[in-house]
Every structure is written in C-alpha cells, then in structure tokens.
Amino acid sequence: MAARVDVLVLGAGAAGLMAAIRAGQRGRRVLVVDHASKPAEKIRISGGGRCNFTNIHAGPKAYLSQNPHFAKSALARYTPQHFIDLVDRHRIAWHEKTLGQLFCDNSATDIIRMLLDELKAAGGELRLGTEIGEIALTESGFRVGLGSEGEVQAQSLIVATGGKSIPKMGATGFAYQIAAQFGLPMVETRPGLVPLTLEPMLLERLSPLSGVSVSASVSHGKTAFREAVLFTHRGLSGPAILQISSYWREGDRITLSLEPDLDLFAALKAAKATRGKQALQTVLADHYPKRLAQHVSDVLGVDRPLADLSDKALQKAALALQSWEIVPGGSEGYRTAEVTVGGIDTRALDSRTMQARDVPGLYFVGECVDVTGWLGGYNFQWAWASGHAAGEAA
Ligand code: FDA
C-alpha cells in the first residue's frame, strides 16, 4: 500500500519549501522530497553566501515571460513585505545593499533555517536523498515512485524542481519532463543572468582589459540596464551584462555606454581648449580606468596631444566608449547561469493557483515556469510568491 499525503512537493528549494509551508499551515498533510542530500543548496550559495532574498521593487515589470501579465496575481498576493515580515519574525538581521536588494547581514543559511523551522511548525515532512521515479495519474490524485522508499499517493502534486542552471548543483530540468508527460507546452529554455563570451579575435584584442570594471549602461534593443560591466578573460560579465544576457539571443548586438552620465565629447573638447598638450589617453584616464583609456587610444591610433586632434577624432573617441557595439559570441551557458529563461508555458497554468489548467491537482512553481526575474532578489521573490500561491490552493 502506498503511503498517503495530501500534498507532495517535488524539490526542496525556495519555491518548494514555501509551497509546503503554506499548504502545511492550512492543515494539509505535506511531504517534500528532494534528490539532493541537503535542502535549498541554491539559497545557500546565493548572493555571495548572504542571499539576496527579495527586492523591494519587485513587480511584474522586472520579469521576462511570454505572458508579462502572468506573474501579477501571485506577486500581488505575496509581496516582498510579506517575506520581510517573516524574516523579521525569525530575527534575521538584513540590510539593503543597493537598488532595493535585501541581503542577510550574516549568512544565507539563516534563510534556510527559517524555512525549515517554518516547515516543521507547519507539520510538513522533508525527505532528502530521495530519487523520484514514475509519476502516475490515479483516480484520487497522483502516485509517485520514490525509489527504495516505495510509493506515495498524493491528492496534489507541486513540482518545484527548478530549471537547468548549474547542473553541478543538482539541476536536472526534471520539471520539463513532468510537463511533457502531462502534455503541457514549453517555451524554449536558455541560460539567463549569465556572463557573455566573445569571439577569439575580439577576446584577444580586449585581453589587456581583463579585470577592468566600469560603470555602464548596457542595452539590447529598447532594454537597458545601468550597473557595472566587468571585462574578463572569457568576455564580459558584471551585473549590467548578466541583466542584459537574459534578453540577448545568439547573433544579437548589445551596446555599451561606459560612464553614461558623462558628456565625454564635451569633456574632451573642454580639455582640448585648456590642456591641449596632454595626450588623449591621459585625459580619458580622468574618467576611465587607465587600461581602458590606453586601449581606446591605441585602437583608434590617436595617442597624440589633444590639440593635434580634430573635433571629429574626439567625437570618434567618445563614441568608441559611449556607443560601443559588440556582438557577443555566446554565453557561458547553464554551467554558470543564475537562472533558466523560458520553461513551462504559462498559458497552461492558472495564474492565481499555478495549477495546470488541464490536470487538476498538478502545480508548477518557481524557476521551472516561464517567468524569469532580473538580477537582484527578483527570482527568489518569484519563488516565494508562486510557491505561496500553490500552497494556498493545493
Ligand atoms: P531551486 O533550483 O532552488 O530548487 C530546486 C530543487 O529541486 C533543488 O533542491 C534540487 O535539488 C531539486 N531537484 C532538481 N531536480 C530534481 C530531481 N530530478 N529529483 C528530485 N529533486 C530535484 N536569486 C535571487 O533572487 N537572489 C540571489 O541572491 C540569487 N543568487 C543566485 C546565485 C547563484 C549562484 C545561482 C545559481 C542562482 C541565484 N539566484 C538568486 C537564483 C535563485 O537561486 C533561483 O531563482 C531559485 O533558487 C529558484 O528556486 P526554485 O525553488 O524554483 O529552484
């Protein structure tokens, strides 16, 4: 005889734990299973070990999805303030770092401990190191094989096994297999919040810049992010690049404006009038890292005193730094991507409950759904909100 629960949650990550907590609080008998030996490993490593657990500006605009309206309902019903209240109740110290991003003062493990305490208080059971086998639809719900632990029968099944990012940490794309089994459509997946790589020739040319970080606005079509860009030995990284990577597709161009608040052409013209004997690279180094200033003046072949340069040459230098078009060769892929863009097509899900429209009792939450947040705590907020919505309904 299969063991019986009301709600079986697959995946003990951010979304799965939140769903299980909420369902347990409603008096449902809940079991959470995960193949990993520890729960919520991604929370542990997130935010450089301090977990950027939410963003006070989280709203539908900060998410990519084929249906930009889908996330509205869940995000409105479980807000950043709800999560902050929970964190405060557990006396976890936190601070705002920048741009509304909230981090733990001490450690991401504080958040994991909080979720496990909440799960326990809600009466939920957690089983780790458990392989999930066959999933079958039955008259009263779902029967799921749990390897050597036999089978479990559940009225509701919440799939929270995440996306494909960081396979080394146990990411499997398993949720997509379950979606396919039950006939749910998919939006093609690709790595998001990921460093971009450069073609060998360009990489070689930019190699002297490896390690240079500069404030920038990076755009792709009409989308732009203002944060730092970091030149690396593989290509481009830093928050502005990670942000734009979620929008970028193979072959697309991105445009970098370095130090976008500066009117560089005007600054160069003014310098030409007052300190014309100085070399272009010396003046550029007032505003940019030295290596970048040198690189631009080398590439343009204009390492001469400003007085010898025409306004046209100054404008060319300004454009080289503030309207720099690059076609990345690729991305570092799921190996380092923080998230998976795309996933289970939201048309197949009810936005209030996250339940599959055509399979009563089956829910998908978190990263496996085609809702992807910006960098900065937005993805955890989606995990909390979608998990809460399903836990409220399952
Ligand atoms: P998540 O991946 O967290 O959990 C899925 C769970 O399912 C895992 O425990 C996994 O072991 C389990 N699982 C997978 N396949 C299985 C299978 N076949 N059988 C059984 N179990 C299975 N976001 C943010 O908002 N702030 C931040 O600071 C960061 N920082 C960050 C750093 C790094 C390095 C990464 C990779 C990612 C982030 N993120 C982030 C993104 C964030 O981690 C991500 O959006 C959430 O963890 C998604 O939560 P889920 O619960 O959907 O999946």
CSV table of C-alpha atoms and ligand atoms in Angstrom, one decimal:
chain,number,residue,atom,x,y,z
A,1,MET,CA,0.0,0.0,0.0
A,2,ALA,CA,1.3,3.4,-1.0
A,3,ALA,CA,1.8,5.9,1.8
A,4,ARG,CA,-0.8,8.8,1.6
A,5,VAL,CA,-0.3,12.5,1.8
A,6,ASP,CA,-2.5,15.4,0.8
A,7,VAL,CA,0.3,17.4,-0.9
A,8,LEU,CA,3.5,16.0,-2.3
A,9,VAL,CA,6.1,18.6,-3.2
A,10,LEU,CA,9.0,17.7,-5.5
A,11,GLY,CA,12.1,19.8,-4.8
A,12,ALA,CA,13.2,21.4,-1.5
A,13,GLY,CA,14.4,24.7,-3.0
A,14,ALA,CA,13.0,28.1,-2.4
A,15,ALA,CA,9.7,27.6,-4.2
A,16,GLY,CA,9.0,24.1,-2.9
A,17,LEU,CA,9.7,24.9,0.7
A,18,MET,CA,7.4,27.9,0.6
A,19,ALA,CA,4.6,25.9,-1.1
A,20,ALA,CA,5.0,23.2,1.5
A,21,ILE,CA,4.9,25.7,4.4
A,22,ARG,CA,1.8,27.3,3.2
A,23,ALA,CA,0.0,24.0,2.5
A,24,GLY,CA,1.0,22.7,5.9
A,25,GLN,CA,-0.2,25.9,7.6
A,26,ARG,CA,-3.6,25.2,6.0
A,27,GLY,CA,-3.7,21.8,7.7
A,28,ARG,CA,-2.7,19.7,4.7
A,29,ARG,CA,-0.5,16.7,5.2
A,30,VAL,CA,2.6,17.6,3.3
A,31,LEU,CA,5.7,15.7,2.2
A,32,VAL,CA,8.6,17.4,0.4
A,33,VAL,CA,11.2,15.2,-1.4
A,34,ASP,CA,14.5,16.1,-3.0
A,35,HIS,CA,17.3,14.0,-4.6
A,36,ALA,CA,20.0,16.2,-3.0
A,37,SER,CA,21.4,15.4,0.4
A,38,LYS,CA,20.8,19.0,1.6
A,39,PRO,CA,17.8,21.3,1.1
A,40,ALA,CA,17.9,24.6,-0.7
A,41,GLU,CA,21.5,24.5,-1.9
A,42,LYS,CA,20.9,27.4,-4.2
A,43,ILE,CA,19.8,29.6,-1.3
A,44,ARG,CA,23.0,28.7,0.5
A,45,ILE,CA,25.3,29.9,-2.3
A,46,SER,CA,23.1,32.8,-3.4
A,47,GLY,CA,24.0,36.4,-3.1
A,48,GLY,CA,27.7,35.5,-2.4
A,49,GLY,CA,26.6,33.5,0.6
A,50,ARG,CA,24.3,36.2,2.0
A,51,CYS,CA,21.2,35.5,-0.1
A,52,ASN,CA,19.6,38.5,-1.8
A,53,PHE,CA,16.3,37.2,-0.6
A,54,THR,CA,14.0,39.8,-2.2
A,55,ASN,CA,13.8,43.2,-3.9
A,56,ILE,CA,11.5,45.9,-2.5
A,57,HIS,CA,10.8,47.0,-6.1
A,58,ALA,CA,9.6,43.5,-7.2
A,59,GLY,CA,6.7,43.9,-9.6
A,60,PRO,CA,5.7,42.3,-12.9
A,61,LYS,CA,7.9,44.7,-14.9
A,62,ALA,CA,11.0,43.0,-13.5
A,63,TYR,CA,10.2,39.6,-15.0
A,64,LEU,CA,10.6,38.2,-18.5
A,65,SER,CA,7.8,35.9,-19.7
A,66,GLN,CA,5.9,35.3,-23.0
A,67,ASN,CA,2.9,36.5,-20.9
A,68,PRO,CA,4.0,39.5,-19.0
A,69,HIS,CA,0.7,39.6,-17.1
A,70,PHE,CA,1.0,36.0,-15.7
A,71,ALA,CA,3.2,36.9,-12.6
A,72,LYS,CA,0.9,39.7,-11.5
A,73,SER,CA,-1.5,37.8,-9.4
A,74,ALA,CA,1.0,35.8,-7.3
A,75,LEU,CA,3.3,38.7,-6.9
A,76,ALA,CA,0.5,40.9,-5.7
A,77,ARG,CA,-0.7,38.4,-3.1
A,78,TYR,CA,2.7,37.6,-1.7
A,79,THR,CA,4.8,40.7,-1.7
A,80,PRO,CA,8.4,41.5,-0.6
A,81,GLN,CA,6.9,42.9,2.6
A,82,HIS,CA,5.3,39.5,3.5
A,83,PHE,CA,8.7,37.9,3.2
A,84,ILE,CA,10.4,40.7,5.1
A,85,ASP,CA,7.8,40.2,7.9
A,86,LEU,CA,8.7,36.5,8.0
A,87,VAL,CA,12.4,37.3,8.2
A,88,ASP,CA,11.8,39.8,11.0
A,89,ARG,CA,9.7,37.3,12.9
A,90,HIS,CA,12.8,35.0,12.9
A,91,ARG,CA,15.0,37.9,14.0
A,92,ILE,CA,17.3,37.5,11.0
A,93,ALA,CA,19.2,40.7,10.5
A,94,TRP,CA,19.3,42.2,7.0
A,95,HIS,CA,20.2,45.3,5.1
A,96,GLU,CA,19.5,46.9,1.7
A,97,LYS,CA,22.7,46.8,-0.4
A,98,THR,CA,21.7,48.8,-3.5
A,99,LEU,CA,18.7,49.2,-5.8
A,100,GLY,CA,16.2,47.7,-3.4
A,101,GLN,CA,18.2,44.5,-3.0
A,102,LEU,CA,17.8,43.0,0.5
A,103,PHE,CA,20.6,40.7,1.9
A,104,CYS,CA,21.1,38.8,5.2
A,105,ASP,CA,23.7,40.5,7.4
A,106,ASN,CA,25.2,37.2,8.4
A,107,SER,CA,24.5,34.2,6.2
A,108,ALA,CA,22.2,32.7,3.6
A,109,THR,CA,21.9,29.7,5.9
A,110,ASP,CA,19.7,31.9,8.2
A,111,ILE,CA,17.1,31.8,5.5
A,112,ILE,CA,17.3,28.1,5.1
A,113,ARG,CA,17.0,27.5,8.8
A,114,MET,CA,14.0,29.8,8.9
A,115,LEU,CA,12.2,27.9,6.1
A,116,LEU,CA,13.0,24.5,7.7
A,117,ASP,CA,11.7,25.8,11.1
A,118,GLU,CA,8.5,27.1,9.4
A,119,LEU,CA,8.1,23.7,7.6
A,120,LYS,CA,8.4,21.9,10.9
A,121,ALA,CA,6.0,24.2,12.7
A,122,ALA,CA,3.5,23.7,9.8
A,123,GLY,CA,3.8,19.9,10.3
A,124,GLY,CA,5.5,19.2,7.0
A,125,GLU,CA,7.9,16.3,6.4
A,126,LEU,CA,11.1,16.6,4.4
A,127,ARG,CA,12.9,13.6,2.8
A,128,LEU,CA,16.3,14.2,1.2
A,129,GLY,CA,18.4,11.9,-0.9
A,130,THR,CA,15.3,10.6,-2.5
A,131,GLU,CA,15.1,9.7,-6.2
A,132,ILE,CA,11.8,10.4,-7.8
A,133,GLY,CA,10.6,7.6,-10.1
A,134,GLU,CA,7.4,7.2,-12.1
A,135,ILE,CA,4.6,9.6,-11.7
A,136,ALA,CA,1.1,8.2,-12.5
A,137,LEU,CA,-2.3,9.8,-12.5
A,138,THR,CA,-4.8,8.0,-10.3
A,139,GLU,CA,-8.5,8.4,-9.5
A,140,SER,CA,-7.7,10.3,-6.3
A,141,GLY,CA,-4.6,12.2,-7.5
A,142,PHE,CA,-1.1,11.0,-8.2
A,143,ARG,CA,1.0,8.0,-7.4
A,144,VAL,CA,4.7,8.7,-7.3
A,145,GLY,CA,7.6,6.2,-7.0
A,146,LEU,CA,10.3,7.2,-4.5
A,147,GLY,CA,13.0,4.7,-5.3
A,148,SER,CA,13.7,2.3,-2.4
A,149,GLU,CA,11.2,4.1,-0.2
A,150,GLY,CA,8.3,2.7,-2.2
A,151,GLU,CA,5.4,4.8,-3.5
A,152,VAL,CA,3.4,7.7,-2.2
A,153,GLN,CA,-0.2,8.6,-3.1
A,154,ALA,CA,-1.0,12.4,-3.1
A,155,GLN,CA,-4.1,14.4,-3.8
A,156,SER,CA,-2.0,17.3,-5.1
A,157,LEU,CA,1.5,17.3,-6.7
A,158,ILE,CA,3.5,20.5,-6.6
A,159,VAL,CA,6.5,20.4,-9.0
A,160,ALA,CA,9.3,22.7,-7.7
A,161,THR,CA,12.4,21.1,-9.1
A,162,GLY,CA,13.8,24.3,-10.6
A,163,GLY,CA,15.4,24.9,-14.0
A,164,LYS,CA,18.6,23.8,-15.8
A,165,SER,CA,21.1,26.3,-14.3
A,166,ILE,CA,24.2,24.9,-12.5
A,167,PRO,CA,23.8,21.1,-13.2
A,168,LYS,CA,26.7,20.6,-10.8
A,169,MET,CA,24.3,21.6,-8.0
A,170,GLY,CA,21.7,19.0,-9.0
A,171,ALA,CA,19.7,21.0,-11.6
A,172,THR,CA,18.1,18.5,-13.9
A,173,GLY,CA,15.3,20.1,-15.9
A,174,PHE,CA,13.1,17.3,-14.4
A,175,ALA,CA,10.1,19.7,-14.2
A,176,TYR,CA,10.1,19.9,-18.0
A,177,GLN,CA,9.9,16.1,-18.3
A,178,ILE,CA,6.9,16.1,-16.0
A,179,ALA,CA,5.3,18.9,-18.0
A,180,ALA,CA,5.9,16.9,-21.2
A,181,GLN,CA,4.4,13.7,-19.6
A,182,PHE,CA,1.2,15.6,-18.9
A,183,GLY,CA,1.1,17.4,-22.3
A,184,LEU,CA,1.9,20.9,-21.1
A,185,PRO,CA,3.6,23.2,-23.7
A,186,MET,CA,7.0,24.7,-23.2
A,187,VAL,CA,8.7,27.9,-24.0
A,188,GLU,CA,12.2,27.2,-25.3
A,189,THR,CA,14.7,27.5,-22.5
A,190,ARG,CA,18.1,29.3,-22.5
A,191,PRO,CA,20.6,30.4,-19.9
A,192,GLY,CA,19.9,33.7,-18.2
A,193,LEU,CA,21.8,36.1,-15.8
A,194,VAL,CA,25.0,34.7,-17.4
A,195,PRO,CA,28.4,36.1,-18.5
A,196,LEU,CA,28.7,36.6,-22.2
A,197,THR,CA,31.7,35.3,-24.2
A,198,LEU,CA,33.5,36.9,-27.1
A,199,GLU,CA,34.8,35.6,-30.5
A,200,PRO,CA,38.5,34.7,-30.2
A,201,MET,CA,39.7,37.7,-32.2
A,202,LEU,CA,37.8,40.3,-30.2
A,203,LEU,CA,38.7,38.4,-27.0
A,204,GLU,CA,42.4,38.6,-27.9
A,205,ARG,CA,42.0,42.4,-28.7
A,206,LEU,CA,40.3,43.0,-25.3
A,207,SER,CA,42.6,40.8,-23.3
A,208,PRO,CA,44.5,43.7,-21.8
A,209,LEU,CA,41.2,44.8,-20.2
A,210,SER,CA,40.7,41.6,-18.2
A,211,GLY,CA,39.8,42.6,-14.7
A,212,VAL,CA,38.7,46.2,-15.5
A,213,SER,CA,35.3,47.2,-14.1
A,214,VAL,CA,33.4,50.3,-15.2
A,215,SER,CA,30.0,51.9,-14.7
A,216,ALA,CA,27.9,51.5,-17.7
A,217,SER,CA,24.5,51.4,-19.4
A,218,VAL,CA,24.2,48.2,-21.5
A,219,SER,CA,21.3,48.0,-24.0
A,220,HIS,CA,19.7,45.4,-26.2
A,221,GLY,CA,17.0,46.9,-28.4
A,222,LYS,CA,14.9,49.0,-26.1
A,223,THR,CA,16.0,47.3,-22.9
A,224,ALA,CA,18.9,48.9,-20.9
A,225,PHE,CA,20.5,48.3,-17.5
A,226,ARG,CA,22.8,50.7,-15.7
A,227,GLU,CA,25.2,48.9,-13.5
A,228,ALA,CA,28.9,47.8,-13.7
A,229,VAL,CA,30.4,45.9,-16.6
A,230,LEU,CA,33.4,43.7,-15.9
A,231,PHE,CA,35.9,42.6,-18.7
A,232,THR,CA,37.0,39.1,-18.0
A,233,HIS,CA,39.4,36.6,-19.6
A,234,ARG,CA,36.3,34.9,-21.3
A,235,GLY,CA,34.4,38.0,-22.3
A,236,LEU,CA,32.0,40.3,-20.5
A,237,SER,CA,30.5,40.0,-17.0
A,238,GLY,CA,29.3,42.2,-14.2
A,239,PRO,CA,25.7,43.0,-13.2
A,240,ALA,CA,24.8,45.0,-16.3
A,241,ILE,CA,25.9,42.2,-18.6
A,242,LEU,CA,24.2,39.5,-16.5
A,243,GLN,CA,20.9,41.5,-16.7
A,244,ILE,CA,21.1,42.0,-20.5
A,245,SER,CA,22.1,38.4,-21.1
A,246,SER,CA,18.5,37.3,-20.2
A,247,TYR,CA,17.3,39.3,-23.2
A,248,TRP,CA,20.2,38.6,-25.6
A,249,ARG,CA,20.0,35.8,-28.2
A,250,GLU,CA,22.7,34.4,-30.4
A,251,GLY,CA,23.8,36.8,-33.1
A,252,ASP,CA,22.3,39.9,-31.4
A,253,ARG,CA,24.2,43.1,-30.8
A,254,ILE,CA,24.5,44.8,-27.5
A,255,THR,CA,25.6,48.4,-27.0
A,256,LEU,CA,27.8,49.6,-24.1
A,257,SER,CA,27.8,53.2,-22.9
A,258,LEU,CA,30.7,53.5,-20.4
A,259,GLU,CA,30.2,56.2,-17.8
A,260,PRO,CA,26.9,57.1,-19.4
A,261,ASP,CA,26.3,60.2,-17.2
A,262,LEU,CA,29.4,61.9,-18.6
A,263,ASP,CA,29.2,64.1,-21.7
A,264,LEU,CA,32.5,62.7,-22.9
A,265,PHE,CA,32.7,64.7,-26.2
A,266,ALA,CA,32.1,67.9,-24.3
A,267,ALA,CA,34.7,67.0,-21.7
A,268,LEU,CA,37.3,66.2,-24.4
A,269,LYS,CA,36.6,69.5,-26.2
A,270,ALA,CA,36.9,71.4,-23.0
A,271,ALA,CA,40.2,69.7,-22.2
A,272,LYS,CA,41.5,70.4,-25.7
A,273,ALA,CA,40.9,74.1,-25.0
A,274,THR,CA,42.5,74.2,-21.6
A,275,ARG,CA,45.1,71.4,-21.6
A,276,GLY,CA,45.8,70.8,-25.3
A,277,LYS,CA,49.3,69.5,-24.7
A,278,GLN,CA,48.1,66.4,-22.8
A,279,ALA,CA,47.6,63.1,-24.6
A,280,LEU,CA,44.1,61.8,-25.2
A,281,GLN,CA,44.8,58.8,-23.0
A,282,THR,CA,45.8,61.0,-20.1
A,283,VAL,CA,42.6,63.0,-20.3
A,284,LEU,CA,40.5,59.8,-20.8
A,285,ALA,CA,42.1,58.4,-17.6
A,286,ASP,CA,40.5,61.2,-15.6
A,287,HIS,CA,37.2,59.5,-16.2
A,288,TYR,CA,38.0,55.8,-17.0
A,289,PRO,CA,40.3,53.1,-15.7
A,290,LYS,CA,43.8,53.7,-17.1
A,291,ARG,CA,43.9,50.4,-19.0
A,292,LEU,CA,40.7,51.3,-20.8
A,293,ALA,CA,41.8,54.8,-21.6
A,294,GLN,CA,45.0,53.3,-23.1
A,295,HIS,CA,43.2,50.6,-25.0
A,296,VAL,CA,40.8,53.1,-26.7
A,297,SER,CA,43.6,55.5,-27.7
A,298,ASP,CA,45.7,52.5,-29.0
A,299,VAL,CA,42.8,51.0,-31.0
A,300,LEU,CA,41.9,54.4,-32.6
A,301,GLY,CA,45.6,55.2,-33.2
A,302,VAL,CA,45.2,58.6,-31.6
A,303,ASP,CA,47.7,58.7,-28.8
A,304,ARG,CA,48.6,62.3,-29.5
A,305,PRO,CA,48.2,65.6,-27.7
A,306,LEU,CA,44.6,66.8,-27.8
A,307,ALA,CA,45.5,70.0,-29.6
A,308,ASP,CA,46.6,67.9,-32.6
A,309,LEU,CA,43.2,66.0,-32.8
A,310,SER,CA,40.2,67.3,-34.7
A,311,ASP,CA,36.8,67.5,-33.1
A,312,LYS,CA,35.8,64.6,-35.3
A,313,ALA,CA,38.6,62.5,-33.8
A,314,LEU,CA,37.4,63.4,-30.3
A,315,GLN,CA,33.9,62.5,-31.2
A,316,LYS,CA,35.1,59.2,-32.5
A,317,ALA,CA,36.8,58.5,-29.2
A,318,ALA,CA,33.7,59.5,-27.3
A,319,LEU,CA,31.5,57.2,-29.4
A,320,ALA,CA,34.0,54.3,-29.0
A,321,LEU,CA,33.4,54.5,-25.3
A,322,GLN,CA,29.8,55.5,-25.1
A,323,SER,CA,28.3,53.8,-28.1
A,324,TRP,CA,30.3,50.6,-28.2
A,325,GLU,CA,28.6,47.9,-30.2
A,326,ILE,CA,29.5,44.3,-29.6
A,327,VAL,CA,28.2,41.1,-30.9
A,328,PRO,CA,28.9,38.5,-28.2
A,329,GLY,CA,30.0,35.1,-29.4
A,330,GLY,CA,27.9,33.2,-26.9
A,331,SER,CA,27.3,32.8,-23.2
A,332,GLU,CA,28.9,30.7,-20.5
A,333,GLY,CA,25.8,28.6,-20.6
A,334,TYR,CA,24.0,26.7,-17.8
A,335,ARG,CA,27.3,26.0,-16.1
A,336,THR,CA,27.3,29.5,-14.6
A,337,ALA,CA,23.9,30.9,-15.4
A,338,GLU,CA,22.0,32.0,-12.3
A,339,VAL,CA,18.6,31.2,-13.9
A,340,THR,CA,16.9,29.5,-16.8
A,341,VAL,CA,14.9,31.8,-19.1
A,342,GLY,CA,11.7,30.2,-20.6
A,343,GLY,CA,10.2,27.0,-19.2
A,344,ILE,CA,6.7,25.7,-18.7
A,345,ASP,CA,4.4,27.8,-20.8
A,346,THR,CA,2.2,30.0,-18.6
A,347,ARG,CA,-0.8,29.5,-20.9
A,348,ALA,CA,-1.1,26.0,-19.4
A,349,LEU,CA,-1.3,27.3,-15.8
A,350,ASP,CA,-3.8,29.2,-13.7
A,351,SER,CA,-2.0,32.4,-12.6
A,352,ARG,CA,-3.9,32.5,-9.3
A,353,THR,CA,-3.0,29.0,-8.2
A,354,MET,CA,-0.2,27.8,-10.5
A,355,GLN,CA,-2.3,24.7,-11.2
A,356,ALA,CA,-2.2,23.1,-14.7
A,357,ARG,CA,-5.4,24.1,-16.4
A,358,ASP,CA,-6.0,20.6,-17.8
A,359,VAL,CA,-4.6,18.5,-15.0
A,360,PRO,CA,-6.4,19.2,-11.7
A,361,GLY,CA,-4.1,18.8,-8.7
A,362,LEU,CA,-0.8,19.3,-10.6
A,363,TYR,CA,1.0,22.6,-9.9
A,364,PHE,CA,4.3,24.1,-11.2
A,365,VAL,CA,6.2,26.8,-9.2
A,366,GLY,CA,9.4,28.7,-9.2
A,367,GLU,CA,12.1,28.7,-11.8
A,368,CYS,CA,10.7,25.9,-14.0
A,369,VAL,CA,7.8,28.2,-15.0
A,370,ASP,CA,8.4,30.7,-17.9
A,371,VAL,CA,8.8,33.6,-15.5
A,372,THR,CA,12.4,34.9,-15.0
A,373,GLY,CA,13.3,37.8,-12.8
A,374,TRP,CA,16.1,40.4,-13.2
A,375,LEU,CA,19.2,40.1,-11.1
A,376,GLY,CA,18.7,41.5,-7.6
A,377,GLY,CA,16.4,39.3,-5.5
A,378,TYR,CA,13.6,39.2,-8.0
A,379,ASN,CA,14.0,35.4,-8.7
A,380,PHE,CA,13.6,34.5,-5.0
A,381,GLN,CA,10.6,36.8,-4.8
A,382,TRP,CA,9.0,34.8,-7.7
A,383,ALA,CA,9.9,31.5,-5.9
A,384,TRP,CA,8.2,32.7,-2.7
A,385,ALA,CA,5.2,34.2,-4.4
A,386,SER,CA,4.5,31.3,-6.8
A,387,GLY,CA,5.2,28.8,-4.1
A,388,HIS,CA,2.8,30.6,-1.7
A,389,ALA,CA,0.1,30.7,-4.4
A,390,ALA,CA,0.3,27.0,-5.0
A,391,GLY,CA,0.5,26.2,-1.2
A,392,GLU,CA,-2.7,28.2,-0.7
A,393,ALA,CA,-4.6,26.2,-3.3
A,394,ALA,CA,-3.1,22.6,-3.2
B,1,FDA,P1,15.8,25.5,-6.9
B,1,FDA,O1,16.8,25.2,-8.0
B,1,FDA,O2,16.2,26.5,-5.8
B,1,FDA,O3,15.3,24.2,-6.2
B,1,FDA,C1,15.0,23.0,-6.9
B,1,FDA,C2,15.2,21.8,-6.0
B,1,FDA,O4,14.8,20.7,-6.7
B,1,FDA,C3,16.7,21.6,-5.6
B,1,FDA,O5,16.7,21.4,-4.2
B,1,FDA,C4,17.1,20.4,-6.4
B,1,FDA,O6,18.0,19.5,-5.7
B,1,FDA,C5,15.7,19.6,-6.6
B,1,FDA,N1,15.7,18.8,-7.8
B,1,FDA,C6,16.0,19.1,-9.0
B,1,FDA,N2,15.9,18.0,-9.8
B,1,FDA,C7,15.4,17.0,-9.1
B,1,FDA,C8,15.0,15.7,-9.3
B,1,FDA,N3,15.1,15.2,-10.5
B,1,FDA,N4,14.6,14.9,-8.3
B,1,FDA,C9,14.5,15.5,-7.0
B,1,FDA,N5,14.8,16.7,-6.7
B,1,FDA,C10,15.3,17.5,-7.7
B,1,FDA,N6,18.1,34.7,-6.9
B,1,FDA,C11,17.8,35.7,-6.1
B,1,FDA,O7,16.6,36.2,-6.1
B,1,FDA,N7,18.8,36.3,-5.3
B,1,FDA,C12,20.0,35.8,-5.3
B,1,FDA,O8,20.9,36.3,-4.5
B,1,FDA,C13,20.4,34.7,-6.2
B,1,FDA,N8,21.7,34.3,-6.2
B,1,FDA,C14,22.0,33.2,-7.0
B,1,FDA,C15,23.3,32.7,-7.1
B,1,FDA,C16,23.6,31.6,-7.9
B,1,FDA,C17,25.0,31.2,-8.0
B,1,FDA,C18,22.5,31.0,-8.6
B,1,FDA,C19,22.8,29.7,-9.4
B,1,FDA,C20,21.2,31.4,-8.5
B,1,FDA,C21,20.9,32.6,-7.8
B,1,FDA,N9,19.6,33.1,-7.7
B,1,FDA,C22,19.4,34.2,-6.9
B,1,FDA,C23,18.5,32.4,-8.4
B,1,FDA,C24,17.7,31.5,-7.5
B,1,FDA,O9,18.6,30.7,-6.8
B,1,FDA,C25,16.7,30.7,-8.2
B,1,FDA,O10,15.8,31.6,-8.9
B,1,FDA,C26,15.8,29.9,-7.2
B,1,FDA,O11,16.7,29.1,-6.4
B,1,FDA,C27,14.8,29.1,-7.9
B,1,FDA,O12,14.1,28.4,-6.9
B,1,FDA,P2,13.3,27.0,-7.2
B,1,FDA,O13,12.8,26.6,-5.9
B,1,FDA,O14,12.4,27.2,-8.3
B,1,FDA,O15,14.5,26.1,-7.7
